[in-house]
């Protein structure tokens, strides 16, 4: 299984590892899965690890399998930086396990957030190595994947609570959805499924597993129905859409990238998301407006609730939908990814989106929500070039790329 993200098959796996991205597959930390790098520094010097240089054998195998090398760890200098170019990267793939099941736990009430967090923590701790990371998404975020924006041509207003409730009712969307996957032998998956189910059963929920008979039969039945019938019966079409998305999400969890998550980027497109239905989605080419806010948050129930309130309060004044996802990296830390989706053809919307992100970042840092990745604008206005950390980065830059030829300013405030 390749360490994939939701960004689809056209995005660079090398670029994502270099950005220290992560995903929901078996190796969640994507740079963690990188075992060897070869490259060139900006000054033209070649980079090979010390182990590679020492190894005089024919296949020089150990460099590829042993991540940390010997001596100072320089591979990391290629990540979130502008010191060099990676020309070769070795990525550890996860072996496909004999059995797999993804799970989707649905919570009806928003108030259950606090109660479910210790349960997610428990699953992550007790099933380390069997369960990958776990995603927790709110209702609006789920709707952005399944529903069409109800605002029609007025793409610069968020959904009212009533609209959210109507859409959620139509599409059976719960307040919170917890998604994860179990990898292992047949019997391990069977036992883990049972135990995970009983852990979440401490609170009211609806659990769906990808290998549940209802899903398997549903897939079979819906695929047998003639296209004409599906088009005539809106409800069936919706069910098919949801099953397709469900199957595609499962594929991503098995390391096969696809475009299922890209629909989100079209939510505010001035042409309307439905005008892209059936087409190969390419948010960059289609001029979608999307910025990310990706802060790390303490995995404590009250901290996560405070964060949710913070996002729900901060985004609407800028006409930005507060879409919330948490990816639980460890049992003590979550990363939240807030997609700021806007109509790129509307200058007011572009301005609002950037101001919203700025407010989230500046206010968030005061509250301890610190982004783990920054876009190129933020790297300039947020990072303090006089600080000890960035001064040291500058000193390294002056040695590895003295003429400043590589991505000037990238993770290197000037
Ligand atoms: C809908 C959606 C969902 C997403 N979900 C996730 C997710 O779940 N997890 C996640 O981590 N990300 C996610 N992303 C972000 C996305 O995965 C990354 O931005 C992407 O993987 C990087 O691919 P790219 O083609 O943009 O890379 P590029 O733009 O090619 O690379 C990114 C940066 O890496 C550097 N770089 C690239 N190649 C080299 C090289 N050879 N040598 C040196 N530096 C290099 C460059 O500085 C470059 O700017 C998502 C994005 C979208 C749109």
XYZ file of C-alpha atoms and ligand atoms in Angstrom:
467
model
C 0.000 0.000 0.000
C 1.348 3.375 -1.077
C 1.067 6.207 1.477
C -1.647 8.160 -0.354
C -3.677 11.251 0.540
C -7.107 12.516 -0.430
C -5.539 14.713 -3.113
C -5.980 12.155 -5.874
C -3.760 10.245 -8.276
C -2.313 13.341 -9.978
C -0.650 14.721 -6.872
C 2.988 14.036 -6.179
C 3.709 11.368 -3.590
C 7.292 12.651 -3.378
C 6.030 16.248 -2.944
C 3.682 15.131 -0.198
C 6.391 13.233 1.673
C 8.658 16.282 1.335
C 5.882 18.404 2.811
C 5.670 15.847 5.661
C 2.040 15.086 4.851
C 0.113 12.229 6.320
C -2.859 10.087 5.485
C -5.157 7.417 6.685
C -3.371 4.372 5.217
C -1.158 2.026 7.189
C 1.891 4.332 7.264
C 0.121 7.477 8.319
C 3.245 9.637 8.614
C 4.376 9.920 5.022
C 7.876 11.171 5.625
C 8.140 8.486 8.274
C 7.784 5.978 5.425
C 10.705 7.525 3.496
C 13.775 5.385 4.095
C 16.329 6.922 1.737
C 16.921 10.057 -0.274
C 19.408 11.062 -2.925
C 19.592 14.590 -4.192
C 21.471 17.759 -4.921
C 21.949 20.731 -2.634
C 21.484 24.209 -4.085
C 25.293 24.618 -4.196
C 25.533 21.696 -6.626
C 26.949 19.164 -4.160
C 25.449 15.718 -4.477
C 23.686 14.209 -1.508
C 23.893 10.526 -0.665
C 23.664 9.227 2.870
C 26.793 8.276 4.847
C 25.618 4.646 4.892
C 25.386 4.665 1.103
C 28.909 6.104 0.884
C 30.298 3.469 3.276
C 28.568 0.498 1.678
C 30.817 -1.065 -0.946
C 28.502 -3.969 -1.749
C 26.857 -4.367 -5.142
C 23.252 -3.618 -4.291
C 23.868 -1.119 -1.436
C 20.681 -2.403 0.068
C 20.942 -1.264 3.682
C 20.750 2.429 2.787
C 17.340 1.817 1.272
C 15.961 -0.009 4.261
C 17.517 1.806 7.238
C 16.027 5.265 7.590
C 18.359 6.939 10.074
C 21.744 6.325 8.434
C 24.793 7.228 10.472
C 25.901 10.655 11.674
C 23.685 13.738 11.610
C 20.358 13.000 9.937
C 20.454 15.129 6.784
C 17.587 13.540 4.796
C 15.206 15.680 6.847
C 16.820 18.857 5.504
C 15.053 18.221 2.189
C 11.642 18.460 3.871
C 9.710 21.695 4.346
C 12.740 23.604 3.159
C 14.460 25.088 0.127
C 17.956 23.640 0.441
C 17.980 20.959 -2.221
C 16.252 18.869 -4.859
C 15.360 15.255 -4.291
C 16.333 13.120 -7.267
C 15.579 9.713 -5.757
C 13.395 8.683 -2.874
C 12.815 5.253 -1.377
C 9.426 4.827 0.236
C 8.502 1.877 2.401
C 5.243 0.377 1.189
C 2.954 -1.366 3.623
C 2.217 -4.965 2.760
C -1.409 -5.603 1.969
C -2.858 -7.666 4.763
C -5.008 -10.716 4.067
C -8.023 -8.955 5.538
C -9.259 -5.395 5.739
C -12.361 -3.589 6.960
C -13.042 0.103 7.094
C -15.441 1.404 9.685
C -17.751 4.400 9.764
C -19.252 5.240 13.131
C -22.050 7.777 12.947
C -23.094 9.968 15.877
C -26.431 11.667 15.732
C -25.820 14.394 18.262
C -23.157 17.091 18.153
C -22.906 16.888 21.955
C -21.405 13.399 21.701
C -18.063 14.833 20.577
C -16.657 14.923 24.120
C -17.827 11.395 24.832
C -16.367 9.869 21.681
C -12.855 11.300 21.988
C -11.720 8.990 24.828
C -13.136 6.080 22.821
C -11.117 7.027 19.731
C -8.050 7.388 21.964
C -8.633 3.931 23.333
C -8.959 2.393 19.876
C -5.755 4.121 18.736
C -3.846 2.965 21.808
C -5.152 -0.593 22.015
C -5.052 -1.342 18.283
C -1.796 0.350 17.313
C -0.521 -1.362 14.168
C -3.954 -2.816 13.413
C -5.957 0.394 13.040
C -4.371 3.200 10.956
C -5.262 6.770 11.832
C -8.868 7.704 12.514
C -10.730 10.588 10.917
C -13.472 12.504 12.650
C -15.624 14.731 10.455
C -18.531 17.026 11.239
C -21.840 17.223 9.430
C -21.030 20.169 7.154
C -17.759 18.517 6.109
C -19.582 15.295 5.202
C -22.196 17.248 3.253
C -19.445 18.889 1.220
C -18.583 15.417 -0.091
C -22.092 14.202 -0.841
C -24.408 17.171 -1.271
C -24.430 19.986 -3.767
C -24.102 23.459 -2.353
C -27.702 24.575 -1.801
C -26.843 28.167 -2.477
C -27.198 27.896 -6.262
C -25.524 30.802 -7.951
C -24.961 32.711 -4.745
C -21.681 31.052 -3.919
C -20.579 33.526 -1.286
C -22.817 32.642 1.650
C -22.661 29.765 4.040
C -25.504 27.287 4.508
C -28.037 28.270 7.143
C -28.614 25.817 9.990
C -31.982 24.944 8.435
C -30.360 24.162 5.095
C -27.807 21.986 6.842
C -30.560 20.090 8.645
C -32.572 19.599 5.428
C -29.550 18.342 3.484
C -28.486 16.134 6.390
C -31.972 14.627 6.580
C -32.063 13.971 2.829
C -28.673 12.330 2.854
C -28.825 10.677 6.268
C -25.800 12.608 7.443
C -24.974 12.403 11.149
C -23.452 15.131 13.331
C -20.095 13.364 13.515
C -18.614 10.566 11.417
C -15.630 8.560 12.594
C -13.777 6.736 9.824
C -10.912 4.317 10.157
C -9.618 1.012 8.919
C -8.527 -2.294 10.354
C -5.709 -4.262 8.727
C -4.610 -7.777 9.640
C -5.217 -11.457 9.261
C -8.813 -12.607 8.849
C -9.191 -13.551 12.500
C -7.518 -10.365 13.802
C -9.837 -8.200 11.711
C -12.825 -10.196 12.905
C -11.910 -9.806 16.570
C -10.873 -6.138 16.228
C -14.170 -5.348 14.498
C -16.117 -6.865 17.342
C -14.094 -5.116 20.018
C -14.103 -1.739 18.273
C -17.843 -2.019 17.853
C -18.284 -2.668 21.559
C -15.986 0.244 22.501
C -18.089 2.683 20.467
C -21.283 1.099 21.747
C -20.676 2.877 25.046
C -22.423 5.812 23.360
C -25.392 5.848 20.961
C -24.108 5.327 17.419
C -24.670 3.625 14.114
C -21.692 1.548 12.978
C -21.108 0.565 9.367
C -18.277 -1.754 8.357
C -17.194 -2.063 4.734
C -17.667 -5.828 4.808
C -21.147 -5.703 6.362
C -23.630 -7.796 4.352
C -25.840 -4.727 3.857
C -22.989 -2.930 2.043
C -21.988 -5.972 0.007
C -25.587 -6.684 -1.024
C -26.332 -2.973 -1.565
C -23.399 -2.734 -3.975
C -24.543 -5.798 -5.881
C -28.167 -4.671 -6.143
C -27.413 -1.098 -7.137
C -24.971 -2.224 -9.814
C -27.627 -4.465 -11.341
C -30.141 -1.636 -11.681
C -30.437 -0.098 -15.161
C -28.952 3.401 -15.527
C -32.330 4.785 -16.731
C -34.064 3.710 -13.527
C -31.351 5.229 -11.385
C -31.687 8.527 -13.214
C -35.485 8.547 -12.791
C -35.465 7.736 -9.090
C -33.579 10.500 -7.305
C -33.423 8.545 -4.052
C -31.762 5.546 -5.689
C -29.325 7.843 -7.443
C -28.390 9.328 -4.055
C -27.872 5.885 -2.531
C -25.694 4.906 -5.485
C -23.690 8.125 -5.063
C -23.138 7.386 -1.386
C -22.178 3.773 -1.994
C -19.749 4.863 -4.722
C -18.162 7.397 -2.358
C -18.017 4.788 0.385
C -16.278 2.300 -1.933
C -13.868 4.935 -3.156
C -13.010 5.989 0.418
C -12.276 2.323 1.117
C -9.904 2.222 -1.860
C -7.967 5.214 -0.494
C -7.630 3.428 2.833
C -6.081 0.525 0.928
C -3.455 2.764 -0.632
C -5.103 3.323 -4.002
C -5.539 7.045 -4.674
C -8.674 8.348 -6.386
C -10.594 11.579 -6.825
C -13.394 10.996 -4.307
C -12.268 13.793 -1.973
C -11.827 16.333 -4.760
C -15.522 17.189 -4.969
C -15.003 19.340 -1.898
C -12.899 21.803 -3.931
C -15.889 22.500 -6.264
C -18.345 23.373 -3.492
C -18.165 27.096 -4.237
C -17.286 26.928 -7.929
C -19.163 29.663 -9.806
C -20.366 27.133 -12.391
C -21.842 24.931 -9.663
C -20.350 21.610 -8.580
C -22.940 19.606 -10.541
C -21.697 20.986 -13.855
C -18.543 18.900 -13.282
C -20.440 15.683 -12.606
C -19.029 12.762 -14.578
C -15.909 14.736 -15.570
C -12.368 14.000 -14.430
C -11.945 16.427 -11.546
C -8.860 18.610 -11.541
C -9.310 21.474 -9.051
C -6.235 23.382 -10.214
C -7.181 23.309 -13.910
C -10.837 24.004 -13.112
C -9.842 27.043 -11.074
C -11.338 25.984 -7.769
C -10.652 28.121 -4.717
C -9.185 26.105 -1.843
C -6.860 26.997 1.029
C -6.032 24.774 3.984
C -5.750 25.506 7.664
C -4.007 22.516 9.266
C -3.273 23.039 12.966
C -2.223 20.495 15.578
C -4.612 20.264 18.512
C -4.269 18.590 21.900
C -6.328 15.399 21.934
C -8.387 16.238 24.972
C -12.162 16.410 24.794
C -12.417 19.984 26.064
C -9.543 21.225 23.842
C -11.136 19.718 20.755
C -14.537 21.195 21.647
C -12.928 24.618 22.146
C -11.272 24.258 18.754
C -14.583 23.325 17.094
C -16.256 26.377 18.646
C -13.334 28.545 17.546
C -13.640 27.428 13.899
C -17.436 27.639 13.910
C -17.233 31.195 15.246
C -14.318 32.421 13.123
C -15.276 31.236 9.605
C -18.884 32.455 9.054
C -18.158 36.231 9.283
C -15.912 35.676 6.240
C -18.664 33.671 4.468
C -16.547 30.551 4.777
C -18.207 27.234 5.653
C -16.726 25.808 8.847
C -15.903 22.318 7.541
C -14.167 20.340 10.287
C -11.982 17.233 10.015
C -9.732 15.825 12.698
C -7.141 13.229 11.805
C -6.026 11.472 14.908
C -2.307 11.045 14.529
C -1.541 9.735 17.984
C -3.695 9.192 21.004
C -2.516 12.553 22.394
C -2.450 14.773 19.292
C -4.810 15.430 16.422
C -4.360 17.416 13.302
C -7.353 19.313 12.108
C -7.707 20.081 8.436
C -10.055 22.939 7.699
C -10.554 23.416 3.964
C -11.348 27.023 3.151
C -13.409 26.676 0.003
C -14.259 29.772 -2.007
C -15.243 31.045 -5.436
C -11.970 31.929 -7.116
C -13.759 34.030 -9.751
C -15.120 36.425 -7.121
C -12.503 38.921 -5.831
C -14.511 39.555 -2.631
C -14.603 35.827 -1.901
C -10.852 35.518 -2.522
C -10.194 38.367 -0.101
C -12.494 36.866 2.513
C -10.859 33.437 2.208
C -7.360 34.802 2.767
C -8.498 37.003 5.662
C -10.308 34.060 7.221
C -7.193 31.901 7.024
C -5.093 34.709 8.498
C -7.485 35.092 11.402
C -7.612 31.338 12.037
C -3.828 31.123 12.044
C -3.097 34.197 14.188
C -5.886 33.655 16.708
C -5.275 29.909 16.683
C -1.582 30.265 17.590
C -2.643 32.268 20.660
C -4.812 29.347 21.713
C -2.169 26.676 21.050
C -3.437 25.499 17.642
C -0.228 25.586 15.610
C -0.206 24.625 11.904
C 2.095 21.759 10.929
C 2.321 22.980 7.322
C 2.181 26.513 5.981
C 1.401 27.972 2.599
C 3.926 30.250 0.949
C 2.215 33.481 2.102
C 2.086 32.360 5.725
C 5.738 31.379 5.632
C 6.521 35.066 5.096
C 4.178 36.826 7.492
C 3.936 34.293 10.294
C 7.527 33.147 10.769
C 9.888 35.463 12.609
C 13.119 35.632 10.625
C 14.936 37.048 13.673
C 14.120 34.047 15.879
C 16.887 31.613 16.827
C 15.223 28.845 14.833
C 14.896 30.747 11.556
C 18.327 32.367 11.956
C 19.807 28.870 12.120
C 17.793 27.879 9.049
C 19.231 30.928 7.264
C 22.764 29.915 8.190
C 22.223 26.431 6.784
C 20.698 27.957 3.649
C 23.734 30.186 3.143
C 25.955 27.089 3.038
C 23.738 24.701 1.072
C 22.384 27.279 -1.372
C 24.577 30.389 -1.098
C 23.144 32.000 -4.237
C 19.562 31.465 -3.051
C 18.537 29.795 -6.283
C 16.026 27.274 -4.907
C 12.483 28.419 -4.026
C 13.574 31.690 -2.394
C 11.617 32.281 0.813
C 10.152 28.790 1.065
C 10.097 27.906 4.781
C 12.793 30.541 4.987
C 11.344 33.959 5.949
C 13.136 36.987 4.515
C -8.812 17.378 -1.764
C -7.424 17.331 -1.184
C -7.149 16.464 -0.151
C -5.868 16.409 0.406
N -5.638 15.533 1.407
C -4.416 15.475 1.960
C -4.147 14.545 3.015
O -5.014 13.755 3.413
N -2.900 14.539 3.535
C -1.905 15.354 3.082
O -0.793 15.287 3.580
N -2.119 16.229 2.090
C -3.342 16.302 1.521
N -3.569 17.183 0.502
C -2.434 17.982 0.009
C -1.698 17.239 -1.094
O -1.645 15.866 -0.885
C -0.256 17.684 -1.260
O -0.211 19.028 -1.507
C 0.359 16.916 -2.415
O 0.567 15.579 -2.066
C 1.614 17.451 -2.903
O 1.479 17.193 -4.248
P 1.669 18.365 -5.306
O 1.470 17.747 -6.643
O 0.889 19.541 -4.876
O 3.211 18.555 -4.997
P 4.191 19.604 -5.493
O 3.579 20.951 -5.597
O 4.883 19.040 -6.662
O 5.191 19.524 -4.270
C 4.982 20.157 -3.056
C 6.268 20.902 -2.674
O 7.287 19.941 -2.389
C 8.518 20.390 -2.908
N 9.021 19.395 -3.863
C 8.319 18.627 -4.736
N 9.147 17.802 -5.405
C 10.393 18.057 -4.960
C 11.678 17.519 -5.243
N 11.865 16.525 -6.116
N 12.752 18.013 -4.561
C 12.591 18.998 -3.657
N 11.393 19.554 -3.342
C 10.325 19.084 -3.978
C 8.325 21.693 -3.577
O 8.748 22.694 -2.697
C 6.835 21.765 -3.789
O 6.362 23.071 -3.689
C -4.835 17.259 -0.071
C -5.102 18.144 -1.123
C -6.383 18.177 -1.687
C -6.621 19.118 -2.827
